[in-house]
């Protein structure tokens, strides 16, 4: 596998990286973990003229939970770090559930959450988790820094809202107002396979009611899908069996799967429904035990 | 008295000696084809067809020639001027080296570029413009045999349809009579999907033609270098003594590296034309979409049964999809390999098999991935038919097998298809396996679980398979008889070098062969170096595949060592100053019968062969042996798998796997267990996820590791292994083949387990791989699921 010819730069300053991207006029790609980009280069599905390797940029390899509960994940924070993170395990159940299911251990050692969001693969796990959590992406460009809500970040399959001379620096997960609960389930044919269907659920509970619900689906549409009707139906409700079933039905309706070698439309919808119900039942069960 | 040698300590028969080849492999010091660099070497890349069936209107290579660093661009037209556009396959068909008239499968070789570096070669491939006129595409036998199907092989004279062959074996009339008398006829149809051996190292070659000497040296990923030399001599019309094939360390073969691929031939011609060494290293996609695959066979099977559970007769019809060229590697006499070894472990009086092979617009090969010539399909079909028949009779799975398995006292046993099985303890193997899995307890748990809506299942697979072709009377490839060879040279200090005509590619020959020498001569295994793969130094052999190395080449090692021992006896008599008749042998030492303290070690004999030989005796201590086995070897295996199926998603998890293998005497038990574990992993792979399919346009789905899924350590279950030993009556060490037993027998155990779990839904068959969506469909719709039709991707 021999990629096409490309120029490679590894700047040490953010301003220089942005300058290089700007000069690249859309023919440059940012290299962080490289777990999606490098295979695309080798298959010659991608042939950028310039690779801007951001691994030498200082101060981007972090994740932290701020005192108010906001979570920030830097552009060079690897999946494996998040998988092993004690603070995520304690504070953010949806992300903690998703982290060990990202690809395989080799990919998790190199790949990054922010890179995964930028790649905007409709089957991406992190995009579903961050969408369920209503996160944001912080991007820097020649004109400064801006925040892009995750639900406006992916603009299509493998396309995102960044301008060609912007770099995504950070993903932000807003602080929960109630008690966060959630989960992530995906059906994969083998560890490391892309999701046949994946479901991320993030709810906030207060006084036995759901105060906020986020449900996002991957693998079943041209991009990550926020199951808006299911989210709305749960908001303000107790997690009764009927409410859970209803959320499952609505999420399955929100899915836009296509038939392929991973399964039929009906099957994928059925899996979405099953997973939504399973995660919500687990949450309800845990809440009941805690109460 | 001297202490007798401890055979295990010197690494002899039965020693679980650590693999000596691993010393270099685990240090990254292996020497694979891509590690080799020759002075002045050029690099070759292949341009492949993006479409499955099209006429080539024109190929424009002018842009490619103009790229700096490009040395040569080859097309089919140029190959044709040297009579090399087509080459023979190992099954008496022809195969395009570079397409001249049409492309017949996606990934077919259309042109190649030779350049100073592989990047330039790849760039130049992309600069070649090919004008394709699309033709209708055929991706399965049903389409191939339709009355109005387009003719794929219009290159062949007298070919009027897409049928590659019809073949049959067995007794049609007696089988029909038995079916007429049956109480119950059990029928089942299924597809064994196409898969790919997918060795981690892809294929490759470095051809180095020396104009000055006229010698062609080819470094090549080949499991059978001597067959390649013979074929190159015949196809390229080069003198055989001027061809040297060197097969360096091989990063996995599994049958994928038996055939001769177009890339090898192109690199040879490119070296002759450029007078420079030319390296071709295939990429993963090239390997997956163009080289030898396994399986892709459909079965219609029937068993004639008596109410008490006895099988009266078997009738099978197979339809096999060979792709664009009939390029299987198999013994010449048998068009569908040894498919008729099916039911060899059962006492079945009458049998008839018909087989139809067809051409489709898919890659050629059918090399029978880790499988002794289609026995993988044979045993899978057999064990799926057995399970369905037991269910039809309402009989317990284990009991139905016990009733029909050949009994120990019935050996030698002639199968209904004509094979002679010679040894085994089939009932005992089954007992050991059932005991290990806790059969009766599991059936109780299964009942209880069903009441709670949980689906547990247990699958059994019992089988014997023919391993170790020849004998030479019946088995040949392209007329060359299937024997094998060994040459043993003992140096004066008692150290030795052994060469064989086999070619290890993970089987551990360097370890195991030395143990055979240790067993026969008492020379410590560490004192024996094993060398294979260089046709200039190794004796002629048919190579390593079909689990034939221990049965054939391993036997030749024994025989060569015994010849050395016979000569050493003369030297010992001379050293001990007694007549040869007065000399006795114990491991590693000759001694005087009447005075056991007086002896000469094998090392002392070796020294005498060079420094103190008796008058009239030829100096040196070496021997060669060519071994033509009297029969195949017939190992037996019983695999039992338990699973739990999630009825809501169709996902299934393996609970336990038990394997009981009787492969006769185990030379290195650790190596044998490694082979069985590897085989069971591949069996699990076939059953759950590993297959290559095509969409209706002939696009290969499975062209890289994103789509072609191999199970990893994460999902592969653990295996509990047991052994039973019934020595092979004709092998010099009592050993039988084993490399492929678990790949062959394993898949049915996994599938039978899942089918057993979902039996309450009235489902009789789900085709492999048992992907969650297929299992869910079977459960939710309560019907069989065939994986055969091409997937229409929306």
PDB file of N, CA and C in Angstrom, chain A residues 1-5 39-40 42-45 83 104-106 108 187-194 196 257-268 270-271 273-275 277-278 281, chain B residues 34 45 117-120 122-123 126 281 283-285 646-651 688-689 691 693 701 704-712 714-715 771-773 776-777 790-794:
ATOM      1  N   UNK A   1       0.853  -1.186   0.000  1.00  0.00           N
ATOM      2  CA  UNK A   1       0.000   0.000   0.000  1.00  0.00           C
ATOM      3  C   UNK A   1       0.890   1.238   0.000  1.00  0.00           C
ATOM      4  N   UNK A   2       0.868   1.968  -1.091  1.00  0.00           N
ATOM      5  CA  UNK A   2       1.740   3.130  -1.226  1.00  0.00           C
ATOM      6  C   UNK A   2       0.906   4.382  -1.462  1.00  0.00           C
ATOM      7  N   UNK A   3       0.896   5.315  -0.494  1.00  0.00           N
ATOM      8  CA  UNK A   3       0.100   6.528  -0.672  1.00  0.00           C
ATOM      9  C   UNK A   3       0.670   7.410  -1.779  1.00  0.00           C
ATOM     10  N   UNK A   4      -0.163   8.336  -2.220  1.00  0.00           N
ATOM     11  CA  UNK A   4       0.328   9.330  -3.174  1.00  0.00           C
ATOM     12  C   UNK A   4       1.327  10.242  -2.469  1.00  0.00           C
ATOM     13  N   UNK A   5       2.073  10.982  -3.261  1.00  0.00           N
ATOM     14  CA  UNK A   5       3.072  11.899  -2.708  1.00  0.00           C
ATOM     15  C   UNK A   5       2.397  13.018  -1.920  1.00  0.00           C
ATOM     16  N   UNK A  39      -5.037   4.961   7.042  1.00  0.00           N
ATOM     17  CA  UNK A  39      -5.592   3.951   6.125  1.00  0.00           C
ATOM     18  C   UNK A  39      -6.157   4.570   4.843  1.00  0.00           C
ATOM     19  N   UNK A  40      -6.795   5.726   4.965  1.00  0.00           N
ATOM     20  CA  UNK A  40      -7.345   6.359   3.762  1.00  0.00           C
ATOM     21  C   UNK A  40      -6.232   6.773   2.800  1.00  0.00           C
ATOM     22  N   UNK A  42      -3.290   5.277   2.586  1.00  0.00           N
ATOM     23  CA  UNK A  42      -2.690   4.074   2.004  1.00  0.00           C
ATOM     24  C   UNK A  42      -3.557   3.487   0.903  1.00  0.00           C
ATOM     25  N   UNK A  43      -4.874   3.593   1.085  1.00  0.00           N
ATOM     26  CA  UNK A  43      -5.778   3.103   0.048  1.00  0.00           C
ATOM     27  C   UNK A  43      -5.947   4.106  -1.092  1.00  0.00           C
ATOM     28  N   UNK A  44      -5.300   5.266  -0.939  1.00  0.00           N
ATOM     29  CA  UNK A  44      -5.409   6.377  -1.905  1.00  0.00           C
ATOM     30  C   UNK A  44      -6.849   6.879  -2.041  1.00  0.00           C
ATOM     31  N   UNK A  45      -7.658   6.660  -0.995  1.00  0.00           N
ATOM     32  CA  UNK A  45      -8.977   7.278  -0.978  1.00  0.00           C
ATOM     33  C   UNK A  45      -8.832   8.763  -0.636  1.00  0.00           C
ATOM     34  N   UNK A  83     -10.290   5.778  28.269  1.00  0.00           N
ATOM     35  CA  UNK A  83     -10.723   4.452  28.713  1.00  0.00           C
ATOM     36  C   UNK A  83     -10.258   4.191  30.146  1.00  0.00           C
ATOM     37  N   UNK A 104     -10.350  -0.962  18.405  1.00  0.00           N
ATOM     38  CA  UNK A 104      -9.639  -2.012  19.124  1.00  0.00           C
ATOM     39  C   UNK A 104      -8.511  -1.375  19.940  1.00  0.00           C
ATOM     40  N   UNK A 105      -7.844  -2.135  20.780  1.00  0.00           N
ATOM     41  CA  UNK A 105      -6.851  -1.520  21.678  1.00  0.00           C
ATOM     42  C   UNK A 105      -5.728  -0.794  20.944  1.00  0.00           C
ATOM     43  N   UNK A 106      -5.336  -1.274  19.775  1.00  0.00           N
ATOM     44  CA  UNK A 106      -4.255  -0.611  19.045  1.00  0.00           C
ATOM     45  C   UNK A 106      -4.693   0.779  18.595  1.00  0.00           C
ATOM     46  N   UNK A 108      -7.045   2.506  19.939  1.00  0.00           N
ATOM     47  CA  UNK A 108      -7.282   3.349  21.120  1.00  0.00           C
ATOM     48  C   UNK A 108      -5.975   3.948  21.660  1.00  0.00           C
ATOM     49  N   UNK A 187     -23.568  -2.780  18.353  1.00  0.00           N
ATOM     50  CA  UNK A 187     -23.475  -4.113  17.785  1.00  0.00           C
ATOM     51  C   UNK A 187     -22.351  -4.084  16.775  1.00  0.00           C
ATOM     52  N   UNK A 188     -21.358  -4.906  17.004  1.00  0.00           N
ATOM     53  CA  UNK A 188     -20.264  -5.008  16.037  1.00  0.00           C
ATOM     54  C   UNK A 188     -20.053  -6.479  15.769  1.00  0.00           C
ATOM     55  N   UNK A 189     -19.635  -6.790  14.546  1.00  0.00           N
ATOM     56  CA  UNK A 189     -19.479  -8.193  14.172  1.00  0.00           C
ATOM     57  C   UNK A 189     -18.198  -8.760  14.782  1.00  0.00           C
ATOM     58  N   UNK A 190     -17.296  -7.866  15.134  1.00  0.00           N
ATOM     59  CA  UNK A 190     -16.024  -8.263  15.709  1.00  0.00           C
ATOM     60  C   UNK A 190     -15.443  -7.033  16.365  1.00  0.00           C
ATOM     61  N   UNK A 191     -14.629  -7.214  17.379  1.00  0.00           N
ATOM     62  CA  UNK A 191     -13.968  -6.071  18.007  1.00  0.00           C
ATOM     63  C   UNK A 191     -13.185  -5.311  16.935  1.00  0.00           C
ATOM     64  N   UNK A 192     -13.416  -4.009  16.880  1.00  0.00           N
ATOM     65  CA  UNK A 192     -12.710  -3.205  15.883  1.00  0.00           C
ATOM     66  C   UNK A 192     -13.513  -2.982  14.623  1.00  0.00           C
ATOM     67  N   UNK A 193     -14.610  -3.727  14.462  1.00  0.00           N
ATOM     68  CA  UNK A 193     -15.488  -3.498  13.320  1.00  0.00           C
ATOM     69  C   UNK A 193     -16.266  -2.207  13.565  1.00  0.00           C
ATOM     70  N   UNK A 194     -16.692  -1.567  12.498  1.00  0.00           N
ATOM     71  CA  UNK A 194     -17.572  -0.419  12.664  1.00  0.00           C
ATOM     72  C   UNK A 194     -18.932  -0.898  13.156  1.00  0.00           C
ATOM     73  N   UNK A 196     -22.590  -1.861  13.452  1.00  0.00           N
ATOM     74  CA  UNK A 196     -23.796  -2.150  12.670  1.00  0.00           C
ATOM     75  C   UNK A 196     -24.872  -1.164  13.121  1.00  0.00           C
ATOM     76  N   UNK A 257     -31.572   3.637   8.644  1.00  0.00           N
ATOM     77  CA  UNK A 257     -30.573   2.654   8.203  1.00  0.00           C
ATOM     78  C   UNK A 257     -30.745   2.276   6.743  1.00  0.00           C
ATOM     79  N   UNK A 258     -29.679   1.763   6.172  1.00  0.00           N
ATOM     80  CA  UNK A 258     -29.727   1.197   4.822  1.00  0.00           C
ATOM     81  C   UNK A 258     -29.370  -0.275   4.908  1.00  0.00           C
ATOM     82  N   UNK A 259     -29.945  -1.019   4.001  1.00  0.00           N
ATOM     83  CA  UNK A 259     -29.632  -2.441   3.947  1.00  0.00           C
ATOM     84  C   UNK A 259     -28.228  -2.610   3.376  1.00  0.00           C
ATOM     85  N   UNK A 260     -27.410  -3.384   4.030  1.00  0.00           N
ATOM     86  CA  UNK A 260     -26.102  -3.709   3.479  1.00  0.00           C
ATOM     87  C   UNK A 260     -25.679  -5.050   4.051  1.00  0.00           C
ATOM     88  N   UNK A 261     -24.400  -5.380   3.919  1.00  0.00           N
ATOM     89  CA  UNK A 261     -23.956  -6.699   4.367  1.00  0.00           C
ATOM     90  C   UNK A 261     -23.915  -6.803   5.888  1.00  0.00           C
ATOM     91  N   UNK A 262     -24.225  -5.705   6.593  1.00  0.00           N
ATOM     92  CA  UNK A 262     -24.328  -5.810   8.052  1.00  0.00           C
ATOM     93  C   UNK A 262     -25.748  -6.123   8.498  1.00  0.00           C
ATOM     94  N   UNK A 263     -26.715  -6.005   7.603  1.00  0.00           N
ATOM     95  CA  UNK A 263     -28.066  -6.365   7.990  1.00  0.00           C
ATOM     96  C   UNK A 263     -29.125  -5.541   7.276  1.00  0.00           C
ATOM     97  N   UNK A 264     -30.373  -5.921   7.518  1.00  0.00           N
ATOM     98  CA  UNK A 264     -31.501  -5.274   6.853  1.00  0.00           C
ATOM     99  C   UNK A 264     -31.896  -4.008   7.606  1.00  0.00           C
ATOM    100  N   UNK A 265     -32.733  -3.223   6.974  1.00  0.00           N
ATOM    101  CA  UNK A 265     -33.272  -2.006   7.595  1.00  0.00           C
ATOM    102  C   UNK A 265     -34.018  -2.366   8.877  1.00  0.00           C
ATOM    103  N   UNK A 266     -34.863  -3.397   8.779  1.00  0.00           N
ATOM    104  CA  UNK A 266     -35.696  -3.782   9.925  1.00  0.00           C
ATOM    105  C   UNK A 266     -34.811  -4.234  11.086  1.00  0.00           C
ATOM    106  N   UNK A 267     -33.791  -5.001  10.751  1.00  0.00           N
ATOM    107  CA  UNK A 267     -32.908  -5.517  11.804  1.00  0.00           C
ATOM    108  C   UNK A 267     -32.210  -4.371  12.534  1.00  0.00           C
ATOM    109  N   UNK A 268     -31.699  -3.442  11.773  1.00  0.00           N
ATOM    110  CA  UNK A 268     -30.958  -2.345  12.407  1.00  0.00           C
ATOM    111  C   UNK A 268     -31.882  -1.500  13.285  1.00  0.00           C
ATOM    112  N   UNK A 270     -34.496  -2.616  14.742  1.00  0.00           N
ATOM    113  CA  UNK A 270     -34.804  -3.448  15.904  1.00  0.00           C
ATOM    114  C   UNK A 270     -33.660  -3.390  16.930  1.00  0.00           C
ATOM    115  N   UNK A 271     -32.432  -3.393  16.433  1.00  0.00           N
ATOM    116  CA  UNK A 271     -31.283  -3.335  17.351  1.00  0.00           C
ATOM    117  C   UNK A 271     -31.256  -1.994  18.081  1.00  0.00           C
ATOM    118  N   UNK A 273     -33.767  -0.083  18.814  1.00  0.00           N
ATOM    119  CA  UNK A 273     -34.825  -0.120  19.820  1.00  0.00           C
ATOM    120  C   UNK A 273     -34.377  -0.958  21.031  1.00  0.00           C
ATOM    121  N   UNK A 274     -33.840  -2.125  20.752  1.00  0.00           N
ATOM    122  CA  UNK A 274     -33.411  -3.031  21.828  1.00  0.00           C
ATOM    123  C   UNK A 274     -32.365  -2.361  22.714  1.00  0.00           C
ATOM    124  N   UNK A 275     -31.419  -1.677  22.078  1.00  0.00           N
ATOM    125  CA  UNK A 275     -30.326  -1.066  22.848  1.00  0.00           C
ATOM    126  C   UNK A 275     -30.825   0.125  23.675  1.00  0.00           C
ATOM    127  N   UNK A 277     -33.756   0.512  24.885  1.00  0.00           N
ATOM    128  CA  UNK A 277     -34.516  -0.055  26.000  1.00  0.00           C
ATOM    129  C   UNK A 277     -33.564  -0.651  27.042  1.00  0.00           C
ATOM    130  N   UNK A 278     -32.544  -1.347  26.580  1.00  0.00           N
ATOM    131  CA  UNK A 278     -31.613  -1.983  27.536  1.00  0.00           C
ATOM    132  C   UNK A 278     -30.895  -0.934  28.394  1.00  0.00           C
ATOM    133  N   UNK A 281     -33.384   0.705  30.794  1.00  0.00           N
ATOM    134  CA  UNK A 281     -33.764  -0.224  31.872  1.00  0.00           C
ATOM    135  C   UNK A 281     -32.648  -0.319  32.916  1.00  0.00           C
TER     136      UNK A 281
ATOM    137  N   UNK B  34       9.938  -9.672   1.596  1.00  0.00           N
ATOM    138  CA  UNK B  34      10.141  -8.225   1.502  1.00  0.00           C
ATOM    139  C   UNK B  34      11.377  -7.761   2.269  1.00  0.00           C
ATOM    140  N   UNK B  45       4.524  -3.054  -9.690  1.00  0.00           N
ATOM    141  CA  UNK B  45       3.157  -2.923  -9.167  1.00  0.00           C
ATOM    142  C   UNK B  45       2.182  -3.346 -10.259  1.00  0.00           C
ATOM    143  N   UNK B 117      11.206   2.764  -7.842  1.00  0.00           N
ATOM    144  CA  UNK B 117      10.692   2.525  -6.502  1.00  0.00           C
ATOM    145  C   UNK B 117       9.199   2.232  -6.569  1.00  0.00           C
ATOM    146  N   UNK B 118       8.665   1.617  -5.551  1.00  0.00           N
ATOM    147  CA  UNK B 118       7.271   1.159  -5.643  1.00  0.00           C
ATOM    148  C   UNK B 118       6.256   2.299  -5.685  1.00  0.00           C
ATOM    149  N   UNK B 119       6.604   3.456  -5.138  1.00  0.00           N
ATOM    150  CA  UNK B 119       5.684   4.594  -5.193  1.00  0.00           C
ATOM    151  C   UNK B 119       5.503   5.057  -6.645  1.00  0.00           C
ATOM    152  N   UNK B 120       6.619   5.147  -7.337  1.00  0.00           N
ATOM    153  CA  UNK B 120       6.548   5.557  -8.747  1.00  0.00           C
ATOM    154  C   UNK B 120       5.757   4.510  -9.538  1.00  0.00           C
ATOM    155  N   UNK B 122       3.417   2.614  -8.501  1.00  0.00           N
ATOM    156  CA  UNK B 122       1.989   2.745  -8.180  1.00  0.00           C
ATOM    157  C   UNK B 122       1.405   3.977  -8.891  1.00  0.00           C
ATOM    158  N   UNK B 123       2.136   5.089  -8.861  1.00  0.00           N
ATOM    159  CA  UNK B 123       1.678   6.297  -9.565  1.00  0.00           C
ATOM    160  C   UNK B 123       1.479   6.001 -11.055  1.00  0.00           C
ATOM    161  N   UNK B 126      -1.615   4.192 -11.963  1.00  0.00           N
ATOM    162  CA  UNK B 126      -2.796   5.058 -11.995  1.00  0.00           C
ATOM    163  C   UNK B 126      -2.850   5.902 -13.268  1.00  0.00           C
ATOM    164  N   UNK B 281       5.736  -7.090  -4.507  1.00  0.00           N
ATOM    165  CA  UNK B 281       5.127  -7.372  -3.203  1.00  0.00           C
ATOM    166  C   UNK B 281       3.660  -6.997  -3.296  1.00  0.00           C
ATOM    167  N   UNK B 283      -0.102  -6.120  -2.301  1.00  0.00           N
ATOM    168  CA  UNK B 283      -0.709  -5.468  -1.139  1.00  0.00           C
ATOM    169  C   UNK B 283      -1.908  -6.284  -0.657  1.00  0.00           C
ATOM    170  N   UNK B 284      -2.439  -5.892   0.502  1.00  0.00           N
ATOM    171  CA  UNK B 284      -3.474  -6.722   1.142  1.00  0.00           C
ATOM    172  C   UNK B 284      -4.712  -6.845   0.261  1.00  0.00           C
ATOM    173  N   UNK B 285      -5.093  -5.729  -0.369  1.00  0.00           N
ATOM    174  CA  UNK B 285      -6.266  -5.792  -1.231  1.00  0.00           C
ATOM    175  C   UNK B 285      -6.021  -6.730  -2.404  1.00  0.00           C
ATOM    176  N   UNK B 646     -28.455 -14.693  22.053  1.00  0.00           N
ATOM    177  CA  UNK B 646     -29.322 -13.606  22.531  1.00  0.00           C
ATOM    178  C   UNK B 646     -30.509 -13.498  21.573  1.00  0.00           C
ATOM    179  N   UNK B 647     -31.704 -13.887  22.006  1.00  0.00           N
ATOM    180  CA  UNK B 647     -32.832 -13.911  21.055  1.00  0.00           C
ATOM    181  C   UNK B 647     -33.236 -12.525  20.577  1.00  0.00           C
ATOM    182  N   UNK B 648     -32.837 -11.482  21.284  1.00  0.00           N
ATOM    183  CA  UNK B 648     -33.233 -10.129  20.883  1.00  0.00           C
ATOM    184  C   UNK B 648     -32.338  -9.532  19.806  1.00  0.00           C
ATOM    185  N   UNK B 649     -31.096  -9.981  19.739  1.00  0.00           N
ATOM    186  CA  UNK B 649     -30.181  -9.398  18.759  1.00  0.00           C
ATOM    187  C   UNK B 649     -29.582 -10.421  17.803  1.00  0.00           C
ATOM    188  N   UNK B 650     -29.694 -11.703  18.124  1.00  0.00           N
ATOM    189  CA  UNK B 650     -29.063 -12.727  17.296  1.00  0.00           C
ATOM    190  C   UNK B 650     -27.576 -12.902  17.585  1.00  0.00           C
ATOM    191  N   UNK B 651     -27.062 -12.138  18.527  1.00  0.00           N
ATOM    192  CA  UNK B 651     -25.651 -12.288  18.900  1.00  0.00           C
ATOM    193  C   UNK B 651     -25.488 -13.581  19.696  1.00  0.00           C
ATOM    194  N   UNK B 688     -18.497 -17.549  12.520  1.00  0.00           N
ATOM    195  CA  UNK B 688     -19.097 -16.313  13.036  1.00  0.00           C
ATOM    196  C   UNK B 688     -18.960 -15.113  12.117  1.00  0.00           C
ATOM    197  N   UNK B 689     -17.904 -15.005  11.334  1.00  0.00           N
ATOM    198  CA  UNK B 689     -17.729 -13.687  10.709  1.00  0.00           C
ATOM    199  C   UNK B 689     -16.917 -13.674   9.415  1.00  0.00           C
ATOM    200  N   UNK B 691     -15.956 -14.175   5.879  1.00  0.00           N
ATOM    201  CA  UNK B 691     -16.364 -14.611   4.542  1.00  0.00           C
ATOM    202  C   UNK B 691     -16.168 -13.480   3.549  1.00  0.00           C
ATOM    203  N   UNK B 693     -17.892 -11.932   0.162  1.00  0.00           N
ATOM    204  CA  UNK B 693     -19.080 -11.988  -0.666  1.00  0.00           C
ATOM    205  C   UNK B 693     -18.962 -10.934  -1.760  1.00  0.00           C
ATOM    206  N   UNK B 701     -16.827  -7.764  -1.651  1.00  0.00           N
ATOM    207  CA  UNK B 701     -16.992  -7.188  -0.317  1.00  0.00           C
ATOM    208  C   UNK B 701     -16.122  -8.020   0.607  1.00  0.00           C
ATOM    209  N   UNK B 704     -10.498  -5.638   2.068  1.00  0.00           N
ATOM    210  CA  UNK B 704      -9.508  -5.180   3.037  1.00  0.00           C
ATOM    211  C   UNK B 704      -9.996  -5.582   4.426  1.00  0.00           C
ATOM    212  N   UNK B 705      -9.183  -5.308   5.430  1.00  0.00           N
ATOM    213  CA  UNK B 705      -9.530  -5.804   6.761  1.00  0.00           C
ATOM    214  C   UNK B 705     -10.628  -4.987   7.461  1.00  0.00           C
ATOM    215  N   UNK B 706     -11.125  -3.951   6.782  1.00  0.00           N
ATOM    216  CA  UNK B 706     -12.319  -3.303   7.322  1.00  0.00           C
ATOM    217  C   UNK B 706     -13.554  -4.136   7.000  1.00  0.00           C
ATOM    218  N   UNK B 707     -13.510  -4.789   5.842  1.00  0.00           N
ATOM    219  CA  UNK B 707     -14.668  -5.570   5.403  1.00  0.00           C
ATOM    220  C   UNK B 707     -14.462  -7.068   5.586  1.00  0.00           C
ATOM    221  N   UNK B 708     -13.227  -7.508   5.490  1.00  0.00           N
ATOM    222  CA  UNK B 708     -12.952  -8.928   5.664  1.00  0.00           C
ATOM    223  C   UNK B 708     -12.468  -9.110   7.104  1.00  0.00           C
ATOM    224  N   UNK B 709     -13.350  -9.661   7.912  1.00  0.00           N
ATOM    225  CA  UNK B 709     -13.088  -9.645   9.348  1.00  0.00           C
ATOM    226  C   UNK B 709     -12.487 -10.963   9.806  1.00  0.00           C
ATOM    227  N   UNK B 710     -11.331 -10.871  10.399  1.00  0.00           N
ATOM    228  CA  UNK B 710     -10.720 -12.035  11.046  1.00  0.00           C
ATOM    229  C   UNK B 710     -10.910 -11.844  12.548  1.00  0.00           C
ATOM    230  N   UNK B 711     -11.313 -12.888  13.249  1.00  0.00           N
ATOM    231  CA  UNK B 711     -11.470 -12.705  14.692  1.00  0.00           C
ATOM    232  C   UNK B 711     -10.115 -12.438  15.350  1.00  0.00           C
ATOM    233  N   UNK B 712     -10.146 -11.695  16.429  1.00  0.00           N
ATOM    234  CA  UNK B 712      -8.927 -11.373  17.150  1.00  0.00           C
ATOM    235  C   UNK B 712      -8.924 -12.108  18.481  1.00  0.00           C
ATOM    236  N   UNK B 714      -9.563 -10.935  21.146  1.00  0.00           N
ATOM    237  CA  UNK B 714     -10.643 -10.447  21.995  1.00  0.00           C
ATOM    238  C   UNK B 714     -11.855 -11.355  21.991  1.00  0.00           C
ATOM    239  N   UNK B 715     -12.228 -11.836  20.799  1.00  0.00           N
ATOM    240  CA  UNK B 715     -13.475 -12.604  20.764  1.00  0.00           C
ATOM    241  C   UNK B 715     -13.241 -14.109  20.653  1.00  0.00           C
ATOM    242  N   UNK B 771     -23.865 -14.510  11.231  1.00  0.00           N
ATOM    243  CA  UNK B 771     -23.867 -13.105  11.638  1.00  0.00           C
ATOM    244  C   UNK B 771     -25.135 -12.838  12.442  1.00  0.00           C
ATOM    245  N   UNK B 772     -25.059 -11.899  13.374  1.00  0.00           N
ATOM    246  CA  UNK B 772     -26.218 -11.666  14.241  1.00  0.00           C
ATOM    247  C   UNK B 772     -27.510 -11.421  13.467  1.00  0.00           C
ATOM    248  N   UNK B 773     -27.432 -10.669  12.351  1.00  0.00           N
ATOM    249  CA  UNK B 773     -28.678 -10.359  11.640  1.00  0.00           C
ATOM    250  C   UNK B 773     -29.299 -11.616  11.043  1.00  0.00           C
ATOM    251  N   UNK B 776     -30.891 -13.531  13.962  1.00  0.00           N
ATOM    252  CA  UNK B 776     -32.111 -12.848  14.398  1.00  0.00           C
ATOM    253  C   UNK B 776     -33.249 -13.066  13.409  1.00  0.00           C
ATOM    254  N   UNK B 777     -32.907 -12.999  12.119  1.00  0.00           N
ATOM    255  CA  UNK B 777     -33.950 -13.218  11.104  1.00  0.00           C
ATOM    256  C   UNK B 777     -34.537 -14.626  11.248  1.00  0.00           C
ATOM    257  N   UNK B 790     -26.507 -12.848  -3.782  1.00  0.00           N
ATOM    258  CA  UNK B 790     -25.622 -11.687  -3.661  1.00  0.00           C
ATOM    259  C   UNK B 790     -26.341 -10.579  -2.901  1.00  0.00           C
ATOM    260  N   UNK B 791     -25.599  -9.910  -2.055  1.00  0.00           N
ATOM    261  CA  UNK B 791     -26.183  -8.831  -1.274  1.00  0.00           C
ATOM    262  C   UNK B 791     -26.424  -7.641  -2.188  1.00  0.00           C
ATOM    263  N   UNK B 792     -27.663  -7.198  -2.236  1.00  0.00           N
ATOM    264  CA  UNK B 792     -27.931  -5.974  -2.998  1.00  0.00           C
ATOM    265  C   UNK B 792     -27.701  -4.791  -2.061  1.00  0.00           C
ATOM    266  N   UNK B 793     -26.676  -4.054  -2.340  1.00  0.00           N
ATOM    267  CA  UNK B 793     -26.394  -2.887  -1.498  1.00  0.00           C
ATOM    268  C   UNK B 793     -27.161  -1.717  -2.077  1.00  0.00           C
ATOM    269  N   UNK B 794     -28.026  -1.129  -1.240  1.00  0.00           N
ATOM    270  CA  UNK B 794     -28.874  -0.025  -1.731  1.00  0.00           C
ATOM    271  C   UNK B 794     -28.006   1.176  -2.093  1.00  0.00           C
TER     272      UNK B 794
END
